[in-house]
């Protein structure tokens, strides 16, 4: 029987821990740092996800057989390199391979070199040059900070005034750091998320899902980390999926091998179905959050075997997924993604008829309290999306808290 360490402490990691807890091969799960919900299924350890030395020390002393990494910050900090150098098995990419997410310019060059469809672009470090380039092109203009920016580094500027402000913030004030700015063509169409387990050239697809980035109904309001997700996308055909698999995900994986930085973990394609075909909006080097919470409940094979095979460079055998569909609704603190208060009591989680993943909770006097921007995500299965929707909103209505809000239109692109 195996001991597994999961790194991270959000809803994504709760879904990973939940899937591992169904494994017949795993007897002990640690999660660093975890959260109050994860603590019901794993032993939480107070080590930060970017404390590579601390995690390595922990894994060594507790005889951890396999470590699974959630957040990109840990991967960028070199956790996988350090574990492998120490002879420890880990599911997660090297820091060099994580550049497919952490550097927009690296990702763009990879796509250009290996013929992967994406918006054309130019990158700038000089404010005046960027401004001149943008002023000569049609609006809206897509401006992306080239580095990790916690999902806030992308601005779709409607006019020159907005472009000037965004470029000044990124290139003059260095709001996110010293990175460059990528200016790219504006694309239109439904977006979807395609996550695959990847080990070098081998690419194993997961069911497609769709996130909802804006805070409010009707896709209004500020961009967030994601307010809800579902699987079973009616607007993506089998041919679309096959194209995305072969021409995007497999090409990216083999491109990374050719570049000398093979992938070993999850490759996440943030894709858009445009009138001109499917194109890449971004790559991430990890499971998506909240996509993982709707995708992993559909896995019918033992997830330990999948993680362990990828981490060891063995082929993944017999990956099986349920035909059901899932939907999840994020319940977030009022004010998120801006400022919000924490510490509000939450009731009804255990009574809710759903898988309730904890994204940001803590315990106070044996009661759950809010402890983050995104707090909870109830997820339900159904034979159809309409069924999953009815169930999940019923579960949401059973959860009581004075300081939470949620979107009431998850999956509107599929159902309305
Ligand atoms: P990213 O962080 O690159 O995924 O961008 C965040 C969001 O900005 C995406 O989910 C899209 O909705 C939007 N976006 C990014 N790039 C483009 C583009 N080239 N055209 C239109 N929308 C975009
Ligand atoms: N849901 C988008 C992400 O994980 O980046």
XYZ file of C-alpha atoms and ligand atoms in Angstrom:
444
model
C 0.000 0.000 0.000
C 1.212 3.467 -0.924
C 1.670 6.808 0.794
C 0.933 9.891 -1.321
C 1.640 13.580 -0.716
C -0.567 16.106 -2.538
C 0.854 19.637 -2.780
C -1.620 22.552 -2.666
C -4.682 23.556 -0.707
C -7.616 24.499 -2.940
C -10.597 22.871 -4.614
C -8.379 21.288 -7.252
C -6.321 19.565 -4.566
C -9.499 18.503 -2.754
C -10.658 16.792 -5.967
C -7.242 15.106 -6.346
C -7.313 13.914 -2.722
C -10.907 12.728 -3.162
C -9.937 10.703 -6.256
C -6.908 9.240 -4.438
C -9.110 8.280 -1.507
C -11.032 5.980 -3.909
C -7.792 4.200 -4.898
C -7.351 0.627 -3.714
C -3.580 1.140 -3.740
C -3.321 4.099 -1.359
C -3.374 3.728 2.423
C -2.200 7.195 3.487
C -2.677 10.658 1.965
C -0.919 13.807 3.164
C -1.785 17.239 1.814
C 0.416 20.342 2.162
C -1.034 22.670 3.216
C -4.582 21.385 2.480
C -7.722 23.000 3.900
C -10.561 22.152 6.293
C -12.434 20.022 3.755
C -9.337 18.164 2.619
C -8.624 17.394 6.289
C -11.614 15.013 6.322
C -9.890 12.841 3.687
C -6.157 13.429 4.212
C -3.728 14.469 6.922
C -2.951 18.138 6.345
C 0.595 19.303 7.004
C 1.482 22.951 7.544
C 4.123 23.317 4.818
C 3.701 25.972 2.109
C 3.290 24.694 -1.444
C 6.370 26.631 -2.625
C 8.608 25.493 0.263
C 10.504 22.983 -1.854
C 13.086 22.116 0.818
C 10.394 21.670 3.463
C 8.324 19.402 1.205
C 11.357 17.347 0.215
C 12.303 16.873 3.845
C 8.727 15.861 4.675
C 8.496 13.368 1.790
C 11.801 11.790 2.774
C 11.092 11.415 6.476
C 7.535 10.093 5.951
C 8.562 7.622 3.252
C 6.179 9.151 0.707
C 5.972 6.914 -2.374
C 4.533 9.509 -4.740
C 4.035 13.297 -4.666
C 1.351 14.965 -6.811
C 1.667 18.705 -7.436
C -1.363 20.989 -7.885
C -0.224 24.629 -8.236
C 2.021 26.085 -10.930
C 3.917 28.161 -8.347
C 5.349 24.976 -6.832
C 6.337 23.688 -10.290
C 7.927 27.018 -11.222
C 9.803 26.910 -7.913
C 11.451 23.690 -9.138
C 9.761 21.144 -6.892
C 9.832 18.397 -9.537
C 13.512 18.965 -10.329
C 14.449 18.822 -6.636
C 12.424 15.652 -5.963
C 13.804 13.848 -9.008
C 17.363 14.844 -8.139
C 16.748 13.298 -4.711
C 15.399 10.102 -6.285
C 11.781 10.724 -5.201
C 8.844 9.991 -7.513
C 6.771 13.061 -8.398
C 3.873 13.843 -10.753
C 4.648 17.323 -12.100
C 6.767 19.057 -14.730
C 10.304 20.369 -14.378
C 10.657 24.146 -13.999
C 11.923 24.265 -17.595
C 8.797 22.489 -18.889
C 6.524 24.670 -16.732
C 7.538 27.620 -18.942
C 4.749 26.459 -21.276
C 2.541 28.211 -18.700
C 4.842 30.640 -16.879
C 6.174 32.338 -20.017
C 3.664 33.415 -22.677
C 6.559 34.098 -25.033
C 7.974 30.580 -24.588
C 4.512 29.130 -25.303
C 4.006 31.354 -28.347
C 7.409 30.411 -29.797
C 6.685 26.726 -29.228
C 3.370 27.042 -31.057
C 4.969 28.926 -33.976
C 7.795 26.396 -34.275
C 5.554 23.306 -34.236
C 2.609 24.679 -36.232
C 0.083 24.780 -33.372
C -2.827 27.149 -34.167
C -3.008 30.282 -32.009
C -3.513 34.038 -32.389
C -0.568 35.797 -34.024
C 1.382 38.077 -31.725
C 4.343 40.352 -31.057
C 6.073 40.961 -27.761
C 7.493 44.162 -26.308
C 9.541 45.397 -23.379
C 9.354 49.073 -24.408
C 6.205 51.005 -23.530
C 6.321 53.470 -26.481
C 6.942 50.707 -29.027
C 4.064 48.661 -27.658
C 1.760 51.674 -27.694
C 2.643 52.570 -31.296
C 2.059 48.974 -32.420
C -1.322 48.812 -30.661
C -2.417 52.191 -32.070
C -1.992 50.867 -35.628
C -4.113 47.767 -35.098
C -7.838 47.106 -34.739
C -9.502 47.071 -31.294
C -10.148 45.268 -29.016
C -6.458 44.682 -28.318
C -5.335 41.655 -26.306
C -2.451 42.526 -23.930
C -0.824 39.776 -21.871
C 1.830 40.185 -19.239
C 4.582 37.629 -19.893
C 4.880 35.907 -16.545
C 2.794 34.503 -13.726
C 0.156 37.058 -12.769
C -2.440 34.979 -10.912
C -4.898 35.171 -13.807
C -4.868 38.984 -13.790
C -2.217 39.548 -16.437
C -4.585 39.643 -19.425
C -6.345 42.833 -20.494
C -8.762 43.037 -23.424
C -8.557 46.769 -24.152
C -11.598 48.207 -25.945
C -9.873 51.433 -26.998
C -6.625 53.398 -26.923
C -7.285 54.796 -23.459
C -7.650 51.315 -21.903
C -4.619 50.041 -23.815
C -2.501 52.965 -22.605
C -3.470 52.331 -18.972
C -2.806 48.597 -19.167
C 0.552 48.980 -20.938
C 1.647 51.666 -18.450
C 0.755 49.386 -15.548
C 2.633 46.422 -17.067
C 5.665 48.135 -18.663
C 6.175 51.379 -16.712
C 4.898 50.550 -13.204
C 5.877 46.850 -13.447
C 2.738 45.914 -11.498
C 3.373 42.188 -11.994
C 7.186 42.257 -12.314
C 9.840 42.884 -14.964
C 8.255 40.790 -17.736
C 7.502 41.744 -21.335
C 4.047 42.200 -22.843
C 2.592 40.040 -25.599
C 0.122 41.802 -27.923
C -2.028 39.353 -29.865
C -4.973 39.152 -32.253
C -8.421 39.156 -30.702
C -10.225 35.844 -31.237
C -13.930 35.058 -30.829
C -15.846 31.877 -30.094
C -16.701 29.529 -27.225
C -13.779 28.607 -24.966
C -13.164 25.185 -23.498
C -10.548 23.388 -21.430
C -8.766 20.265 -22.609
C -6.648 18.588 -19.934
C -4.407 15.632 -20.747
C -2.066 13.474 -18.710
C 1.265 13.773 -20.499
C 4.453 11.792 -20.161
C 6.934 12.819 -22.852
C 5.286 11.965 -26.194
C 2.400 10.045 -24.629
C -0.814 12.051 -24.279
C -3.915 10.707 -22.476
C -7.007 12.898 -22.838
C -9.502 13.716 -20.080
C -13.122 14.742 -20.760
C -13.524 18.305 -22.027
C -14.865 20.961 -19.695
C -15.770 24.631 -19.700
C -14.900 27.199 -17.037
C -16.712 30.507 -16.404
C -14.098 33.206 -15.884
C -16.276 36.260 -15.235
C -17.636 36.937 -11.772
C -21.318 37.530 -12.614
C -24.198 36.063 -14.617
C -24.202 36.707 -18.336
C -20.366 36.642 -18.353
C -20.279 40.123 -16.852
C -17.925 41.602 -14.284
C -14.227 41.098 -13.589
C -12.159 38.018 -14.520
C -11.793 35.499 -11.696
C -9.986 32.204 -11.220
C -13.240 30.550 -12.427
C -16.807 30.575 -11.081
C -18.085 27.195 -12.208
C -17.518 24.410 -14.695
C -19.195 21.482 -16.416
C -18.402 18.568 -18.716
C -20.354 17.382 -21.758
C -19.973 20.341 -24.144
C -22.563 20.092 -26.929
C -20.806 22.627 -29.164
C -17.576 20.611 -29.498
C -17.878 17.780 -32.044
C -15.860 14.564 -32.069
C -13.948 15.969 -35.034
C -13.136 19.135 -33.062
C -11.899 17.043 -30.179
C -9.767 14.858 -32.432
C -8.271 17.959 -34.055
C -7.503 19.488 -30.663
C -5.965 16.222 -29.500
C -3.750 15.599 -32.547
C -2.926 19.083 -33.753
C -2.660 20.862 -30.410
C -2.087 18.601 -27.408
C 0.062 15.905 -29.095
C 2.057 18.456 -31.089
C 2.735 20.469 -27.939
C 3.891 17.361 -26.073
C 6.245 16.232 -28.837
C 7.435 19.820 -29.323
C 8.421 19.956 -25.668
C 10.365 16.694 -26.093
C 12.211 18.201 -29.087
C 12.963 21.342 -27.059
C 14.656 19.195 -24.418
C 12.047 19.775 -21.721
C 9.562 16.876 -21.849
C 6.280 17.175 -19.957
C 5.503 14.932 -16.978
C 2.119 15.785 -15.511
C -0.968 17.579 -16.794
C -1.034 19.757 -19.897
C -4.052 22.062 -19.911
C -5.097 23.589 -23.219
C -7.268 26.688 -22.866
C -8.813 26.497 -26.345
C -11.273 28.510 -28.410
C -13.494 27.294 -31.246
C -13.249 30.198 -33.701
C -14.852 30.518 -37.144
C -11.369 29.731 -38.408
C -10.908 26.521 -36.401
C -9.750 25.624 -32.903
C -6.957 27.777 -31.498
C -4.931 27.951 -28.319
C -5.624 30.830 -25.939
C -3.162 29.589 -23.349
C -1.431 26.489 -22.051
C -1.223 25.663 -18.357
C 1.206 23.169 -16.886
C -1.214 21.745 -14.303
C -4.796 20.730 -13.569
C -7.285 23.592 -14.000
C -9.269 24.905 -11.073
C -12.334 24.585 -11.121
C -12.154 22.158 -14.093
C -10.523 19.374 -12.061
C -13.462 19.297 -9.666
C -15.850 18.370 -12.517
C -13.483 16.119 -14.488
C -11.927 13.813 -11.877
C -15.277 12.543 -10.493
C -15.755 10.935 -13.935
C -12.551 8.872 -13.710
C -13.366 5.185 -13.293
C -9.812 3.838 -13.246
C -7.512 4.033 -10.232
C -5.927 7.487 -10.210
C -2.888 6.330 -8.259
C -1.899 4.084 -11.193
C -2.281 7.004 -13.601
C -0.156 9.397 -11.522
C 2.439 6.735 -10.761
C 2.786 5.628 -14.401
C 3.219 9.215 -15.644
C 5.687 10.024 -12.867
C 7.710 6.883 -13.667
C 7.563 7.347 -17.459
C 5.533 4.133 -17.962
C 2.551 3.969 -20.346
C -0.830 4.605 -18.692
C -3.014 1.560 -19.181
C -6.785 1.274 -19.417
C -7.831 4.825 -18.596
C -11.653 4.722 -18.250
C -14.136 7.578 -17.910
C -17.834 7.570 -17.063
C -20.324 8.654 -19.731
C -22.157 10.835 -17.227
C -21.765 14.611 -17.179
C -20.996 16.863 -14.225
C -21.595 20.442 -13.175
C -20.089 22.467 -10.351
C -20.930 25.926 -9.007
C -18.312 27.995 -7.181
C -19.537 29.767 -4.056
C -17.242 32.766 -3.490
C -16.834 35.458 -0.835
C -18.719 38.675 -1.613
C -16.209 41.119 -3.120
C -14.091 38.412 -4.815
C -11.979 38.774 -7.001
C -11.388 42.115 -5.245
C -11.212 42.592 -1.475
C -13.369 40.377 0.723
C -13.773 39.517 4.400
C -13.159 36.042 5.852
C -14.364 34.113 8.885
C -18.113 33.736 8.124
C -19.733 30.573 9.400
C -20.987 28.083 6.792
C -23.819 25.620 7.510
C -25.301 22.763 5.539
C -22.200 21.442 3.785
C -22.594 17.893 5.064
C -26.342 17.850 4.383
C -25.970 19.041 0.764
C -26.609 16.265 -1.740
C -23.415 16.800 -3.761
C -19.692 16.314 -3.713
C -18.764 19.561 -1.977
C -15.154 20.473 -2.730
C -13.567 22.980 -0.367
C -11.629 25.748 -2.096
C -11.021 28.108 0.844
C -12.384 27.027 4.203
C -11.066 26.706 7.762
C -12.449 25.330 11.025
C -13.406 27.477 14.040
C -14.877 25.750 17.106
C -15.715 22.722 14.927
C -17.639 24.909 12.441
C -16.584 25.571 8.861
C -15.812 29.216 8.121
C -14.919 31.068 4.930
C -11.173 31.444 4.468
C -10.574 32.579 0.881
C -11.989 34.219 -2.244
C -13.386 31.036 -3.729
C -14.795 29.021 -0.814
C -16.813 25.947 -1.895
C -17.744 24.094 -5.025
C -20.641 21.627 -4.929
C -20.430 19.228 -7.900
C -23.183 16.867 -9.129
C -23.376 14.199 -11.804
C -26.265 13.564 -14.142
C -27.187 11.587 -17.227
C -27.771 15.001 -18.836
C -26.588 18.533 -18.117
C -30.118 19.603 -17.243
C -30.209 16.907 -14.570
C -26.751 17.816 -13.212
C -27.793 21.480 -13.118
C -30.993 20.823 -11.203
C -29.091 18.763 -8.646
C -26.203 21.125 -8.154
C -28.366 24.231 -7.672
C -30.466 22.260 -5.177
C -27.236 21.513 -3.266
C -26.176 25.168 -3.448
C -29.510 26.182 -1.926
C -28.846 23.886 1.052
C -25.628 25.711 1.972
C -26.086 28.700 4.259
C -23.597 31.518 4.699
C -24.012 35.287 4.981
C -21.097 36.233 2.813
C -21.188 34.009 -0.277
C -22.339 34.657 -3.842
C -22.448 32.411 -6.912
C -23.410 32.485 -10.573
C -26.843 31.115 -11.355
C -26.132 30.490 -15.057
C -23.380 27.870 -15.140
C -23.459 26.006 -18.493
C -25.646 28.671 -20.124
C -23.709 28.247 -23.385
C -24.766 24.597 -23.441
C -28.300 24.812 -22.054
C -29.870 28.096 -23.240
P -5.520 33.728 -20.492
O -5.028 34.042 -19.110
O -4.472 33.821 -21.559
O -6.336 32.464 -20.546
O -6.618 34.835 -20.802
C -7.718 35.053 -19.956
C -8.954 35.239 -20.788
O -8.802 36.341 -21.687
C -9.250 34.039 -21.669
O -9.953 33.050 -21.006
C -10.064 34.675 -22.774
O -11.412 34.802 -22.386
C -9.466 36.038 -22.898
N -8.481 36.048 -24.004
C -7.179 35.737 -23.926
N -6.591 35.809 -25.132
C -7.534 36.173 -26.013
C -7.556 36.428 -27.430
N -6.447 36.338 -28.180
N -8.712 36.785 -27.975
C -9.838 36.913 -27.221
N -9.895 36.697 -25.889
C -8.754 36.327 -25.291
N -9.694 27.560 -14.643
C -8.571 28.133 -15.256
C -7.284 27.745 -14.704
O -7.159 26.840 -13.907
O -6.301 28.370 -15.077
